[in-house]
Coordinates of C-alpha atoms and ligand atoms in Angstrom, one line a residue:
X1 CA -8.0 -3.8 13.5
X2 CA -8.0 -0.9 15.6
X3 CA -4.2 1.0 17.1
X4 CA -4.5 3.8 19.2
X5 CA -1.8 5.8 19.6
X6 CA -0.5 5.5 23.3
X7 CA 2.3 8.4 23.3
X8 CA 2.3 11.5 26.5
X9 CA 3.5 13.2 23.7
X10 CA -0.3 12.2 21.6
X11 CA -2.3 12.5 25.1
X12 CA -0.4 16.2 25.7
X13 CA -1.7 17.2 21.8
X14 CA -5.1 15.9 21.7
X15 CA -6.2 17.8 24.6
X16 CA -4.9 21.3 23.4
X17 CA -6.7 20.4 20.3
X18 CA -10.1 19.8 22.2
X19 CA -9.9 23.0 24.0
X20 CA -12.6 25.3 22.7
X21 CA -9.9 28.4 23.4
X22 CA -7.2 27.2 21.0
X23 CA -7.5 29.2 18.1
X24 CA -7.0 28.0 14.4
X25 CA -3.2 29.2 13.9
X26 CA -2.5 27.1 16.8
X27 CA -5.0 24.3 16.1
X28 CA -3.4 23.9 12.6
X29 CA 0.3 23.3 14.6
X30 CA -1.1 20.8 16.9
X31 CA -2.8 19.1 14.2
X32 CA 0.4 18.5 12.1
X33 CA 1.9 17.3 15.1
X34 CA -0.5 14.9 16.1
X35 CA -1.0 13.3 12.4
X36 CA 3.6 13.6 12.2
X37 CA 3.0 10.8 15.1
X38 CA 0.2 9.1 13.7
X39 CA 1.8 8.8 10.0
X40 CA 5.1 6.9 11.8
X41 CA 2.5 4.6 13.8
X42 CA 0.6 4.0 10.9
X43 CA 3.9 2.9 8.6
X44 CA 5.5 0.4 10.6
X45 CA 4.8 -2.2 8.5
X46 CA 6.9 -0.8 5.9
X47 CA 8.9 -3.4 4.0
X48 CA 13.0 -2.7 4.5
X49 CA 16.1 -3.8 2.8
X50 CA 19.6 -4.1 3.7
X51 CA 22.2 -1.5 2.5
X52 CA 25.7 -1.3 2.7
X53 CA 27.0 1.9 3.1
X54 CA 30.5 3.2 5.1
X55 CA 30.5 5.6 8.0
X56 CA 33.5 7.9 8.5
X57 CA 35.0 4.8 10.5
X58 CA 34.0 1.9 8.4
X59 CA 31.4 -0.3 6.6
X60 CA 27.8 -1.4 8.2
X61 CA 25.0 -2.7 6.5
X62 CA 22.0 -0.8 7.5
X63 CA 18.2 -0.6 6.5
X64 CA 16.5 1.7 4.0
X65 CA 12.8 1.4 2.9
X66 CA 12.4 -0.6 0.0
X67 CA 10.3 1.1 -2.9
X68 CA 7.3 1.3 -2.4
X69 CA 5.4 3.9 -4.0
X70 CA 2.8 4.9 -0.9
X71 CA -0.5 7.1 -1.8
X72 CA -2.1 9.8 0.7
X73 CA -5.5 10.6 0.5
X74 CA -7.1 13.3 2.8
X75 CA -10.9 13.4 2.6
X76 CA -11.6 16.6 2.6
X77 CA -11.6 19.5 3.3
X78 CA -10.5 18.9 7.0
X79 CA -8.4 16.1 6.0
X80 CA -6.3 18.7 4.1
X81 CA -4.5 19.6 7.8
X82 CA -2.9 16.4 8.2
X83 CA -1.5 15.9 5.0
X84 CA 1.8 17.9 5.5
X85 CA 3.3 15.6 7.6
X86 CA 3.5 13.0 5.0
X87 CA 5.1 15.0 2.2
X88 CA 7.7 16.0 4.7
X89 CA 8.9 12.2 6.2
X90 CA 7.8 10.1 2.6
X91 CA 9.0 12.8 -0.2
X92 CA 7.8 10.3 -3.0
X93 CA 3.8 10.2 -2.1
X94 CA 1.4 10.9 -4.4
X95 CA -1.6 12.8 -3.1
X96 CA -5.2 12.2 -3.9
X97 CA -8.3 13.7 -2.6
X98 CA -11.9 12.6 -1.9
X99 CA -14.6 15.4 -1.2
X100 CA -17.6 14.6 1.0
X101 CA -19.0 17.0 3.5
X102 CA -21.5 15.6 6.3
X103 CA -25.5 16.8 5.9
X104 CA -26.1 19.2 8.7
X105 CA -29.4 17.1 9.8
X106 CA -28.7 13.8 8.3
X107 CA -25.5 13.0 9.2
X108 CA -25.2 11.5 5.8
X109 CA -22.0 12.1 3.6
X110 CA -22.4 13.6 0.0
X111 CA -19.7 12.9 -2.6
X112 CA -18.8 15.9 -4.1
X113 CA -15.4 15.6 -5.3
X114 CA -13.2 12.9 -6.6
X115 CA -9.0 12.9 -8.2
X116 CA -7.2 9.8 -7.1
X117 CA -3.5 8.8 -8.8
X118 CA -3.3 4.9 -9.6
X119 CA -4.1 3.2 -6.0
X120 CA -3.4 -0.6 -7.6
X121 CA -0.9 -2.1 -5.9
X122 CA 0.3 1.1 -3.8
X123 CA -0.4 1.7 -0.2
X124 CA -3.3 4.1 0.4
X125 CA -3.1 5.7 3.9
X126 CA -6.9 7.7 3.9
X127 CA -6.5 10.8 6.0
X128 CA -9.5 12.3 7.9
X129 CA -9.3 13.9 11.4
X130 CA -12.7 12.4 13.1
X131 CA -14.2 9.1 12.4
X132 CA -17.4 9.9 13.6
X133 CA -20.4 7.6 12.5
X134 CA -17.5 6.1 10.3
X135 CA -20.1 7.2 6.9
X136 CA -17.4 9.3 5.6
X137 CA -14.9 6.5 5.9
X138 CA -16.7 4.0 4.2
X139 CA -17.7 5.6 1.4
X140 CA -14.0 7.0 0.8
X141 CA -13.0 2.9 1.1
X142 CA -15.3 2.1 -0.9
X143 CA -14.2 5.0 -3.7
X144 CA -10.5 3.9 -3.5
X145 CA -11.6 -0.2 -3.7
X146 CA -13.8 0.7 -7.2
X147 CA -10.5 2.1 -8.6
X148 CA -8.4 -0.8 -7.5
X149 CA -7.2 0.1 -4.5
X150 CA -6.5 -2.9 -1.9
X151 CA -4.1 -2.0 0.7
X152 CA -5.5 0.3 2.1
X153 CA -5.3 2.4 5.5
X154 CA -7.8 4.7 7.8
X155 CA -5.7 7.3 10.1
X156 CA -8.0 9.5 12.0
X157 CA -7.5 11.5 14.7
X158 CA -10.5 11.4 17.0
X159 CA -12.8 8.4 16.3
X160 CA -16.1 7.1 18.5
X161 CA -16.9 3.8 19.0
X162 CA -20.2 3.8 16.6
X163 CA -17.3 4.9 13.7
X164 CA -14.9 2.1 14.2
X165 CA -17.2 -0.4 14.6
X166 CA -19.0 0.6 10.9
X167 CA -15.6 0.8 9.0
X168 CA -15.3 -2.8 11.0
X169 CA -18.3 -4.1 9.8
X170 CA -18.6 -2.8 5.7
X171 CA -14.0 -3.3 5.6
X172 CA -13.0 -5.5 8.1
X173 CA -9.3 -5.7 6.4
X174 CA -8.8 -2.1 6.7
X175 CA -6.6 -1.2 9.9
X176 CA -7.9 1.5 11.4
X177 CA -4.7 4.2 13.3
X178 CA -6.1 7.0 16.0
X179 CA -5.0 9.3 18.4
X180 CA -8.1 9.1 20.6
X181 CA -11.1 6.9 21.3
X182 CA -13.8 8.8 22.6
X183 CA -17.2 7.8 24.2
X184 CA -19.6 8.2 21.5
X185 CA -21.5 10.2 19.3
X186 CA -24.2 12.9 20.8
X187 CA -28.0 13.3 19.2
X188 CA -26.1 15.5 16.0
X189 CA -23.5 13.0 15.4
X190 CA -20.4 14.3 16.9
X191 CA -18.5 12.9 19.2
X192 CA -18.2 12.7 22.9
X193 CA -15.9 14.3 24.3
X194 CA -14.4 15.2 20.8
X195 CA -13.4 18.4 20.1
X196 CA -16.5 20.4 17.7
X197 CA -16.3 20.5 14.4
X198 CA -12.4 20.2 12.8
X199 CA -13.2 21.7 9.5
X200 CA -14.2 25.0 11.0
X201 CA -11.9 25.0 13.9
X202 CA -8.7 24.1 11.0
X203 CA -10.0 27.0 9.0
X204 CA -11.7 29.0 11.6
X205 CA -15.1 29.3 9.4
Ligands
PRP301 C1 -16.2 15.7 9.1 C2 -14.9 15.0 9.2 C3 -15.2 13.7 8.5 C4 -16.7 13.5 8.8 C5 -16.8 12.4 9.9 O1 -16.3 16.3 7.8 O2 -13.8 15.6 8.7 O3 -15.0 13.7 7.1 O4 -17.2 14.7 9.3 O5 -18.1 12.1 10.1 P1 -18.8 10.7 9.8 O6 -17.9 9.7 10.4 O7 -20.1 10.8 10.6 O8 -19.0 10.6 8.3 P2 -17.5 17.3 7.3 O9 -18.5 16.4 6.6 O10 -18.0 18.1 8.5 O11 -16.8 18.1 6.2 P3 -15.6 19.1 6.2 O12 -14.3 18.3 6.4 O13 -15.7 19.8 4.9 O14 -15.8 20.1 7.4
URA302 N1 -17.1 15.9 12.2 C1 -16.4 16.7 13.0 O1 -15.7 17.6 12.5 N2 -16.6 16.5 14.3 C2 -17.4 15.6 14.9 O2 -17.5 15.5 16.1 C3 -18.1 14.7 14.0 C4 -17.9 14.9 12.6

């Protein structure tokens, strides 16, 4: 199931982060920005409880979240940029990471790097920026499934058509959360409009 984020505040971010002339300092801003709104969309189906508690005036039951120890994974190394955002609203996450880096000419991920905490019966929100022929995706969903992992959530900033239709087709039970659905992907794989490459622009290489 795919949710794209339909916010002025999202539309107003995304397209400083497609502008070639934004430079990396400010690129890193607007990206924690954009994936502090995505990581409330993408939590909304967080269990609550009720608790009592008294104001300065008098009792109320309210709502708190109800444990539920939640797992962030950013594929790296340009999920790395939207992983601040999560420490900062969930202080209990545990943080895992999944290396694979994109074939210049083939488009093809290669696994390079792996160090996951227990994913059994946590939530497992996967972090990567642009879901492009959705590759990546599917072979991080299909890392975090070997080790047990079944509740599991794709957050992405930019994503094409071509990439949310593959994580569709290989995970179908994975809800899929993005800022932007762009056109497509161009002969070299990225997408249309898009915004270039995140990984350099993040870390200006
Ligand atoms: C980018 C991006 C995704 C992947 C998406 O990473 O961060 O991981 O490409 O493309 P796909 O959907 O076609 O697999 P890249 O491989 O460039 O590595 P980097 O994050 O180290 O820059
Ligand atoms: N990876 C990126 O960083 N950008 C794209 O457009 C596609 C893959």
């Amino acid at each position: 199931m795919l949710h794209v984020l339909d916010h002025p505040l999202a539309a107003h971010v995304i397209t400083h982060l497609r502008d070639k002339t934004t430079k990396p300092a400010t690129f890193r801003t607007l990206c924690y920005q954009i994936s502090l709104l995505l990581a409330v969309e993408a939590t909304r189906s967080l269990a609550t409880e009720a608790k009592a508690i008294e104001t300065p005036l008098e009792a109320v039951t309210g709502r708190v979240l109800t444990h539920q120890p939640l797992v962030v994974v950013p594929i790296l190394r340009a999920g790395l940029g939207m992983v601040q955002p999560f420490l900062d609203i969930f202080p209990d996450v545990s943080v895992g990471y999944i290396g694979l880096e994109r074939d210049h000419t083939t488009a093809i991920a290669r696994s390079y790097y792996c160090k996951l905490p227990v994913v059994t019966g946590r939530r497992v929100l996967l972090v990567d920026p642009m879901l492009a022929t959705g590759g990546s995706a599917v072979k991080a969903i299909d890392v975090v499934r070997d080790q047990g992992g079944t509740d599991i959530t794709l957050i992405s900033i930019v994503s094409s058509p071509e990439g949310v239709a593959e994580v569709e087709r290989h995970h179908p039970q994975v809800p899929i959360f993005t800022a932007a659905l762009d056109r497509g992907l161009n002969a070299k794989k990225y997408i249309l409009p898009g915004l270039g490459d995140f990984g350099d622009r993040l870390y200006g290489t």
